XYZ file of N, CA and C in Angstrom:
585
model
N 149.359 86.650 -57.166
C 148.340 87.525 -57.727
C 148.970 88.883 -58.002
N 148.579 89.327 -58.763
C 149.287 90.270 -59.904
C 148.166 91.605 -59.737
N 148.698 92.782 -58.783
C 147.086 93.914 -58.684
C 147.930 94.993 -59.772
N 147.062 95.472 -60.630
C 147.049 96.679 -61.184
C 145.897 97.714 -61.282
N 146.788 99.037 -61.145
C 145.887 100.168 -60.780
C 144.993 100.380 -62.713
N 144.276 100.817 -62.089
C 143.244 101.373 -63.680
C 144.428 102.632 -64.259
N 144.950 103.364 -63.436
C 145.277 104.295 -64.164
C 146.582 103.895 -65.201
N 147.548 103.053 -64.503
C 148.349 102.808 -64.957
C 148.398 101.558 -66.326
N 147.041 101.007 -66.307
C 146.490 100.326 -67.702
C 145.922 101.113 -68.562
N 145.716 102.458 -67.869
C 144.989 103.378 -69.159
C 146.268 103.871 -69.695
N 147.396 104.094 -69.116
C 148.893 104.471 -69.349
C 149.623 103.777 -70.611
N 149.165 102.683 -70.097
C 150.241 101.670 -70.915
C 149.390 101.264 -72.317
N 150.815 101.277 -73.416
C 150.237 100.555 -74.986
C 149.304 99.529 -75.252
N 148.883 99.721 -75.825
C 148.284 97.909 -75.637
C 148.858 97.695 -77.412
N 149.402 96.266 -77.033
C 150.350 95.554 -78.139
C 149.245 95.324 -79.285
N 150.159 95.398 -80.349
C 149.530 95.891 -81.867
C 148.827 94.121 -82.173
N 149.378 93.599 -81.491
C 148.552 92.010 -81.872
C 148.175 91.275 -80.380
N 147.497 90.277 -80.749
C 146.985 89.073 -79.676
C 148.008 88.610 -79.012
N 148.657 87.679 -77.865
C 149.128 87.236 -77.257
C 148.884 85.657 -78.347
N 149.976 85.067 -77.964
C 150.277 83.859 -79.124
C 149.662 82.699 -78.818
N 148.921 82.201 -79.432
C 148.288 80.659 -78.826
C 146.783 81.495 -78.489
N 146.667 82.701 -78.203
C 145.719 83.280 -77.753
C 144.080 82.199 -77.606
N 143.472 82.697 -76.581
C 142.020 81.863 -76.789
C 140.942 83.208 -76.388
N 141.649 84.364 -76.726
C 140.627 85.492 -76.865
C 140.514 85.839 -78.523
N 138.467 86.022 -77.898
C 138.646 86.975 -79.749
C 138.448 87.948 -79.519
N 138.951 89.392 -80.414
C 138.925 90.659 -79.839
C 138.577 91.740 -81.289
N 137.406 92.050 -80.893
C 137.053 93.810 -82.033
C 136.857 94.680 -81.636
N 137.841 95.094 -82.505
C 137.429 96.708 -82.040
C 136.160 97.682 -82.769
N 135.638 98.233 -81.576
C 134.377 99.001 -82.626
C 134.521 100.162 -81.886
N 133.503 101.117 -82.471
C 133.708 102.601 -82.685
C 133.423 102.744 -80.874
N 132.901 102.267 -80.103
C 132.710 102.399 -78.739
C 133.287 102.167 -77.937
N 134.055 100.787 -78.540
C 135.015 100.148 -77.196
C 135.358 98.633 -77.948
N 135.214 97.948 -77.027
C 135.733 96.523 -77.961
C 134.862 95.441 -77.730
N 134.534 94.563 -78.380
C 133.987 93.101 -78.347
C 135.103 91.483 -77.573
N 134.975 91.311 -76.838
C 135.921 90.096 -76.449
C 135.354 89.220 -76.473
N 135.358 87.937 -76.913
C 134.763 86.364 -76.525
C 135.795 85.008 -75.823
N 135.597 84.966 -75.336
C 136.684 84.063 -74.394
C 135.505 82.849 -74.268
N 136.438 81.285 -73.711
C 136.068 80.549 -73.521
C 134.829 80.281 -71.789
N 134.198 79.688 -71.667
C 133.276 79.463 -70.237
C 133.663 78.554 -69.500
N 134.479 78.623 -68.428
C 134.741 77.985 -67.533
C 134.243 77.427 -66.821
N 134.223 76.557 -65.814
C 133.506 76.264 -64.657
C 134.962 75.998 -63.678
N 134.261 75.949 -62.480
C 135.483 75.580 -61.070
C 135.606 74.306 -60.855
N 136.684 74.110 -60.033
C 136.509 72.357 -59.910
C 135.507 72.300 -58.650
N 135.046 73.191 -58.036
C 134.037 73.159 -56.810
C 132.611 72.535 -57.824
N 132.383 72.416 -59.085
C 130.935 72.868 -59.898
C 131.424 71.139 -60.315
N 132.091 70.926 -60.706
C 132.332 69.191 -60.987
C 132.551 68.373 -60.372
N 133.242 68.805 -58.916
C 133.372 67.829 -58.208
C 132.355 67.421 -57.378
N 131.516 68.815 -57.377
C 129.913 68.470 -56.697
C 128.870 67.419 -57.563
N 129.067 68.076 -58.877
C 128.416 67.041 -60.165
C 128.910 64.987 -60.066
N 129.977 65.833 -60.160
C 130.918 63.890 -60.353
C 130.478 63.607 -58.643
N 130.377 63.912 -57.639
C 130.318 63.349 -56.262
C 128.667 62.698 -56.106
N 127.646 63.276 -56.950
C 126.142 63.210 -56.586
C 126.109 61.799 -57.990
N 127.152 61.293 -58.860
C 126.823 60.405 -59.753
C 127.645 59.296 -58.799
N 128.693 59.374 -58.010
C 129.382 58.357 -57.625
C 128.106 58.070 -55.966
N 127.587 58.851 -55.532
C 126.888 58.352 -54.113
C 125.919 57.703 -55.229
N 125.211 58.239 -56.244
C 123.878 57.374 -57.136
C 124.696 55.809 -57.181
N 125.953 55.496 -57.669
C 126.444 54.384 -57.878
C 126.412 53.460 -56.697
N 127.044 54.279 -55.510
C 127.956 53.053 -54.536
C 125.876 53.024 -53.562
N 125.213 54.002 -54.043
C 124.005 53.733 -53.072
C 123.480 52.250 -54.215
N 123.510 52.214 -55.333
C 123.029 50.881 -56.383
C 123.717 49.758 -56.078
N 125.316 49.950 -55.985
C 125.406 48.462 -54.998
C 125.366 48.554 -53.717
N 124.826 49.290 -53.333
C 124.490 48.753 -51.883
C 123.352 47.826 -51.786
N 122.597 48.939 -52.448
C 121.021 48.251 -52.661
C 121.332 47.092 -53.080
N 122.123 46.658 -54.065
C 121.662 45.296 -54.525
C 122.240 43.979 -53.730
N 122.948 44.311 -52.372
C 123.366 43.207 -51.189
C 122.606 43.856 -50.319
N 121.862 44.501 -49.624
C 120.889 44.412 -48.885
C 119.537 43.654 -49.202
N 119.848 42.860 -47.836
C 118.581 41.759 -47.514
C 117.165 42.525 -47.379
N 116.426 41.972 -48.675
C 115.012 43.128 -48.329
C 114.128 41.973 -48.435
N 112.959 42.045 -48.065
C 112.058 41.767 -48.013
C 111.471 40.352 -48.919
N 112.184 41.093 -50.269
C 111.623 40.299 -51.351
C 112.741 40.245 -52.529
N 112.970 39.167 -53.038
C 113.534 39.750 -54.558
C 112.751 40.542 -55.651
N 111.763 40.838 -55.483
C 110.969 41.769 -56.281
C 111.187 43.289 -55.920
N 111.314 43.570 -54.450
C 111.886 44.329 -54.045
C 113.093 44.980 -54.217
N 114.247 43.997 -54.330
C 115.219 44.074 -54.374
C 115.723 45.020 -55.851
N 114.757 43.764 -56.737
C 115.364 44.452 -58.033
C 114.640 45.600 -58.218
N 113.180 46.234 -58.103
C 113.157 47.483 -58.036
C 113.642 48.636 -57.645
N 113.766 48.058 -56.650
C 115.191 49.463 -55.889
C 116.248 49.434 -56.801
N 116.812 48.396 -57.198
C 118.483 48.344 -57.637
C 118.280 49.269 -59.298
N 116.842 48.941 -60.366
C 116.311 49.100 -61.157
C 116.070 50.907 -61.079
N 115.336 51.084 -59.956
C 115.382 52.746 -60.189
C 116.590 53.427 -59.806
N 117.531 52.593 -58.871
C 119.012 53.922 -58.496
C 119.515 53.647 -59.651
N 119.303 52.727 -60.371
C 120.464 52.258 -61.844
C 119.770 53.306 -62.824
N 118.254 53.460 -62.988
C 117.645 54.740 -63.476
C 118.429 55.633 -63.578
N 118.175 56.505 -61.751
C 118.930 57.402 -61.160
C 120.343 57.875 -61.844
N 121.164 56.490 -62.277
C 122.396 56.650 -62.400
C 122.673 56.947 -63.532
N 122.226 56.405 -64.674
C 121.982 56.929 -65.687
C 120.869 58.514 -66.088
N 120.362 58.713 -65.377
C 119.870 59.997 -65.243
C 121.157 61.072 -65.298
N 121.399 60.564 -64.288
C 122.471 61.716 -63.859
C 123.884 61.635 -64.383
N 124.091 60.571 -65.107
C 124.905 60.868 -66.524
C 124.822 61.657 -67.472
N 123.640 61.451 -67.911
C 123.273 61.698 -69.203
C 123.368 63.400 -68.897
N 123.026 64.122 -67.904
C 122.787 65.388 -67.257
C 124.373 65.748 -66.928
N 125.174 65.076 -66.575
C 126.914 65.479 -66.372
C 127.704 65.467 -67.890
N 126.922 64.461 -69.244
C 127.222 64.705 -70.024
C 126.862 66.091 -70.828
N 125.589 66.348 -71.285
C 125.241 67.490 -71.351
C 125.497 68.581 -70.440
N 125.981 68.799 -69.578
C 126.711 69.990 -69.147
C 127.922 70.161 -69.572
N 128.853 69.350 -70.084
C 129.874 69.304 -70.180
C 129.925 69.625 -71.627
N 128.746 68.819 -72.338
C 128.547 69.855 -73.542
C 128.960 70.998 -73.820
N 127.721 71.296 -72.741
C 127.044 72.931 -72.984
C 128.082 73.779 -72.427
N 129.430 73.365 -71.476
C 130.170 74.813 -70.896
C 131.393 74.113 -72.286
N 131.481 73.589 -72.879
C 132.826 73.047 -73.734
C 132.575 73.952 -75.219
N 131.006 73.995 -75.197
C 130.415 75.053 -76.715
C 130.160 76.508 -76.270
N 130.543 76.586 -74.673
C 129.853 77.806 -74.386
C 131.271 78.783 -74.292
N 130.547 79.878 -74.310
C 131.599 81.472 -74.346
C 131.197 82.274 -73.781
N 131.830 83.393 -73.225
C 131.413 84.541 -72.610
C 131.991 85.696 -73.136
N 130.608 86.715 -73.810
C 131.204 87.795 -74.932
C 131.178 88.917 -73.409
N 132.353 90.052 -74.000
C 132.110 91.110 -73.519
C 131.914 92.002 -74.206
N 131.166 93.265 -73.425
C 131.005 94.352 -74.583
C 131.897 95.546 -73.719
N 132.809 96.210 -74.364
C 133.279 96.864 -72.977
C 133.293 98.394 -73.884
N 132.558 98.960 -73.222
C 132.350 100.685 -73.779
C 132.941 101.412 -72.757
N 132.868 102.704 -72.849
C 133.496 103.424 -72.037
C 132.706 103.880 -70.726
N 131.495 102.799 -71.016
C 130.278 103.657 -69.362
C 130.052 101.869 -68.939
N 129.718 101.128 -69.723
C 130.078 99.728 -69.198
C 130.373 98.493 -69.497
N 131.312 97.856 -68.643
C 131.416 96.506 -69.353
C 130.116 95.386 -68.968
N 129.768 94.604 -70.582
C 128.742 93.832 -70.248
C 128.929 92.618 -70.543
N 128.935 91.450 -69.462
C 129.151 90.171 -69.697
C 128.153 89.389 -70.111
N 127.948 88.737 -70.995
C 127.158 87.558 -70.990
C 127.719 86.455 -71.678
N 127.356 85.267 -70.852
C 127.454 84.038 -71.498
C 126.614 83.493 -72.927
N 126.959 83.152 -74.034
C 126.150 82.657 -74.974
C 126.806 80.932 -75.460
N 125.924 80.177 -75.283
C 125.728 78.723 -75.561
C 125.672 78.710 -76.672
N 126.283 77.344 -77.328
C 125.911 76.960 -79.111
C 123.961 77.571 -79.834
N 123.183 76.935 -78.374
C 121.667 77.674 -79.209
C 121.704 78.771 -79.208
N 122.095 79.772 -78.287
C 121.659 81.209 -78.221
C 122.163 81.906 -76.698
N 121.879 82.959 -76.397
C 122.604 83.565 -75.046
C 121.318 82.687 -73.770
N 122.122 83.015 -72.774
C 121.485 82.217 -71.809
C 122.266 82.058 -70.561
N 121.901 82.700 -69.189
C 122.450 82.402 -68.091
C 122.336 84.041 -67.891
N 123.035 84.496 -67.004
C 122.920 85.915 -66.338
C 123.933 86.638 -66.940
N 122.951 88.259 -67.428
C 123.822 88.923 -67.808
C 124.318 90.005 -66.933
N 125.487 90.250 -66.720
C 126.216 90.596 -65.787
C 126.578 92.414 -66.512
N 126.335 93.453 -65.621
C 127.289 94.569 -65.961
C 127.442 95.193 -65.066
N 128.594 95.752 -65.635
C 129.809 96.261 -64.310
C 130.009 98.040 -65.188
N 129.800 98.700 -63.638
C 129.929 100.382 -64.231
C 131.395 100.720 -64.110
N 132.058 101.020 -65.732
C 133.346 100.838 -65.877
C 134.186 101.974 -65.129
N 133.658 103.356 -65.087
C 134.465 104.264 -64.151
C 133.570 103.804 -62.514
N 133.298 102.785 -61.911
C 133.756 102.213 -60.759
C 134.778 101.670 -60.299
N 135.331 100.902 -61.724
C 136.676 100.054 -61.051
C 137.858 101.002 -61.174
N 138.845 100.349 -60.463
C 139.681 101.048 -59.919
C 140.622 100.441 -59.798
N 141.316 98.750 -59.867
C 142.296 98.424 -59.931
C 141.633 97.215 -60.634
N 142.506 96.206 -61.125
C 142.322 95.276 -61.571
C 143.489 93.544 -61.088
N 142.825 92.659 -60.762
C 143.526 91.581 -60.106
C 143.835 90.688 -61.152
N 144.900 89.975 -61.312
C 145.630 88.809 -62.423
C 145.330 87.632 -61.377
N 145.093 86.400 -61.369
C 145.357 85.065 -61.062
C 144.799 83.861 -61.852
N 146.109 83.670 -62.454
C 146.279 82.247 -63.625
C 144.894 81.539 -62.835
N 144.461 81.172 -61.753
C 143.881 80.266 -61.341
C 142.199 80.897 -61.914
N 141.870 81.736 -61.235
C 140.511 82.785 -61.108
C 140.182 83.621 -62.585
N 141.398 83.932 -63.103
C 141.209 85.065 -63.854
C 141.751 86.716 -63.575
N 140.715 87.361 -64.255
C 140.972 88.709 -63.550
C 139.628 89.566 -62.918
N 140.340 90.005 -61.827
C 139.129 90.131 -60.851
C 139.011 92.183 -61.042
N 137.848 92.395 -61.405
C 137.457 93.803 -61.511
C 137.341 94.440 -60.018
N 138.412 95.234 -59.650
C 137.688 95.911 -58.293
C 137.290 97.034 -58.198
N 135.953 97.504 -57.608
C 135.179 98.325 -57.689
C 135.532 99.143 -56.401
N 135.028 100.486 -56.230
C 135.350 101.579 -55.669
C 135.136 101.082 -53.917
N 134.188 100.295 -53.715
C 134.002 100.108 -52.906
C 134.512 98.488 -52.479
N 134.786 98.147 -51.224
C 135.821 96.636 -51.416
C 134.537 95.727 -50.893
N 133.564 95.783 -51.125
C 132.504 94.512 -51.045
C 132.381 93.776 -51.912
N 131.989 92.474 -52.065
C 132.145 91.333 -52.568
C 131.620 91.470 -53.696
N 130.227 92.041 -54.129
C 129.222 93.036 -55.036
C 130.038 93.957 -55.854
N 131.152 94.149 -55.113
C 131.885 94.975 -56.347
C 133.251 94.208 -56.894
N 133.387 93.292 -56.678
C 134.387 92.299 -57.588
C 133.901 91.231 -58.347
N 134.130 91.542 -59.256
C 133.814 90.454 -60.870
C 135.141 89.820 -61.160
N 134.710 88.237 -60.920
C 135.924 87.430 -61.371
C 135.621 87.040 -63.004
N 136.602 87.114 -64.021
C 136.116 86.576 -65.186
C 137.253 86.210 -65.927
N 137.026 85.527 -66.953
C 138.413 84.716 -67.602
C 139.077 83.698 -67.138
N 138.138 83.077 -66.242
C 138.701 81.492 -65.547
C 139.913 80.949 -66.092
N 140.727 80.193 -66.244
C 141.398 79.220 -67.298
C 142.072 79.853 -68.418
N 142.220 81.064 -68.404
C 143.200 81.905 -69.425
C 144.547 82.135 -68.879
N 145.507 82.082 -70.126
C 146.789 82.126 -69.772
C 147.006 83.221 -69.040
N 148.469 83.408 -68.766
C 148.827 84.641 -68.096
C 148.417 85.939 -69.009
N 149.239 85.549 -70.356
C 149.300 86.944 -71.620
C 148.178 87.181 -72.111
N 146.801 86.121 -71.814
C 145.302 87.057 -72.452
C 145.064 87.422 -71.309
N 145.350 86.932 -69.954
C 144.818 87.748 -68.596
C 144.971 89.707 -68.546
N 146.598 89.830 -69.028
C 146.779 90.591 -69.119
C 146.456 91.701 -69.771
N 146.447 91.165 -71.164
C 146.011 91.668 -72.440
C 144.483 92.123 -72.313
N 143.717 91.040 -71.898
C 142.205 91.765 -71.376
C 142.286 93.138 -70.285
N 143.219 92.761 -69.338
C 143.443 93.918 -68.391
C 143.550 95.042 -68.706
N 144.506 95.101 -69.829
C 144.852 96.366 -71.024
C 143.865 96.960 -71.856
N 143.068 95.511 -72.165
C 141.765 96.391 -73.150
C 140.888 97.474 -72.176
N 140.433 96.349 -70.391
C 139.760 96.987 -69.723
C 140.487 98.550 -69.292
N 141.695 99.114 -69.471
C 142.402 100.101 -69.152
C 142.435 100.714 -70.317
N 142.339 100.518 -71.459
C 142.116 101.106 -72.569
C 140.551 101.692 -73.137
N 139.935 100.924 -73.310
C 137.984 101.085 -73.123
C 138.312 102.321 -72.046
N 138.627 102.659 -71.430
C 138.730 103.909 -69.992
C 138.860 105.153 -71.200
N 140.053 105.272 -72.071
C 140.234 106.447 -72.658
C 139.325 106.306 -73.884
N 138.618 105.911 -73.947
C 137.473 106.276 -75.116
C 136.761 107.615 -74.635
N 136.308 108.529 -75.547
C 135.327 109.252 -74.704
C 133.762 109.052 -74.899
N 133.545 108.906 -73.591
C 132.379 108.493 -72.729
C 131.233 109.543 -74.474
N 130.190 108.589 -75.058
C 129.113 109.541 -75.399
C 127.964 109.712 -75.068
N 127.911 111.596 -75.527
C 127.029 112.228 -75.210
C 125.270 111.910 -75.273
N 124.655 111.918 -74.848
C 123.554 111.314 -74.596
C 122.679 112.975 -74.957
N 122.020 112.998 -75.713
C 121.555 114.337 -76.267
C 119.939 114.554 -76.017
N 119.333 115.306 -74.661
C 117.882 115.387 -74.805
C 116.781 116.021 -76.143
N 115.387 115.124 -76.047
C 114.932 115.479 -77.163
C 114.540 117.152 -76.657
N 114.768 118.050 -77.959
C 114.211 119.359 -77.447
C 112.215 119.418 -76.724
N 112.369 120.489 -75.790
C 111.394 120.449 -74.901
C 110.311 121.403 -76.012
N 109.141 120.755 -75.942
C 107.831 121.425 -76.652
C 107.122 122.612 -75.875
N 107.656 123.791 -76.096
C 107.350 124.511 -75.208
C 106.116 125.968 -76.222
């Protein structure tokens, strides 16, 4: 794991192009920048998924060599876990869909970065923002991503994001997030008072 300080990403160039093969998209706008990266999941989120379709299976042949009562019995039970099993296909397929079409845009200004996930229909899932002069160093791991650390070291203040990205967009995002820093912050102007 790879820690860098904020200051020393606000320091450094950020390279005139993308990292090669890249799977970030990146704009720049008058505030800060736009990123869209791919949506990950963990292998903790599939292997829980794939584990609840394989107990639906090995519980269907069980059922169907247990001595019950009745063969009428029998095949109803075997009839609804086989349901079951196909239920919960059809539900591991469509997820797999939905995180394979899905993305996570950022908006990163100079007061905050804002995550949200958006799906092929439309945005959807939790939108996440992080107050950008909180963080204070920033974490690299090929495995996790890059982890935002906030002023304070509680769990509430680290944002893991960029699951499954190479090393050179890990970085390269790191740079934008150290770059978005030297924008200057704007002024927010009260309406005059009616006096």
């Amino acid at each position: 794991m790879q820690q860098l300080k904020i200051e020393d990403l606000q320091n450094t160039v950020l390279p005139p192009h993308l990292p090669a093969a890249t799977e970030l998209g990146v704009w720049k706008r008058s505030t800060g920048y736009e990123v869209v990266m791919p949506y990950r999941r963990g292998w903790v989120y599939w292997s829980s998924l794939s584990a609840g379709l394989l107990l639906l299976v090995a519980a269907t042949v069980v059922a169907s060599w247990l001595p019950i009562a009745g063969p009428a019995a029998r095949v109803l039970l075997v009839v609804g876990l086989a349901t079951l099993v196909a239920v919960h296909t059809v539900y591991l397929l469509v997820k797999i869909f939905q995180v394979r079409g899905a993305k996570i845009k950022i908006d990163m200004t100079p007061v905050t970065l804002t995550m949200t996930p958006v799906r092929p229909h439309g945005v959807q899932g939790k939108v996440r923002k992080v107050p950008l002069r909180e963080i204070v160093d920033v974490s690299i791991d090929e495995r996790q991503g890059i982890c935002l650390n906030g002023v304070n070291s509680e769990v509430a203040n680290r944002v893991w994001v960029g699951r499954g990205l190479k090393a050179d967009d890990l970085y390269y995002l790191a740079l934008l997030v150290g770059q978005v820093r030297t924008f200057p912050i704007p002024k927010i102007y009260a309406a005059p008072s009616r006096n």
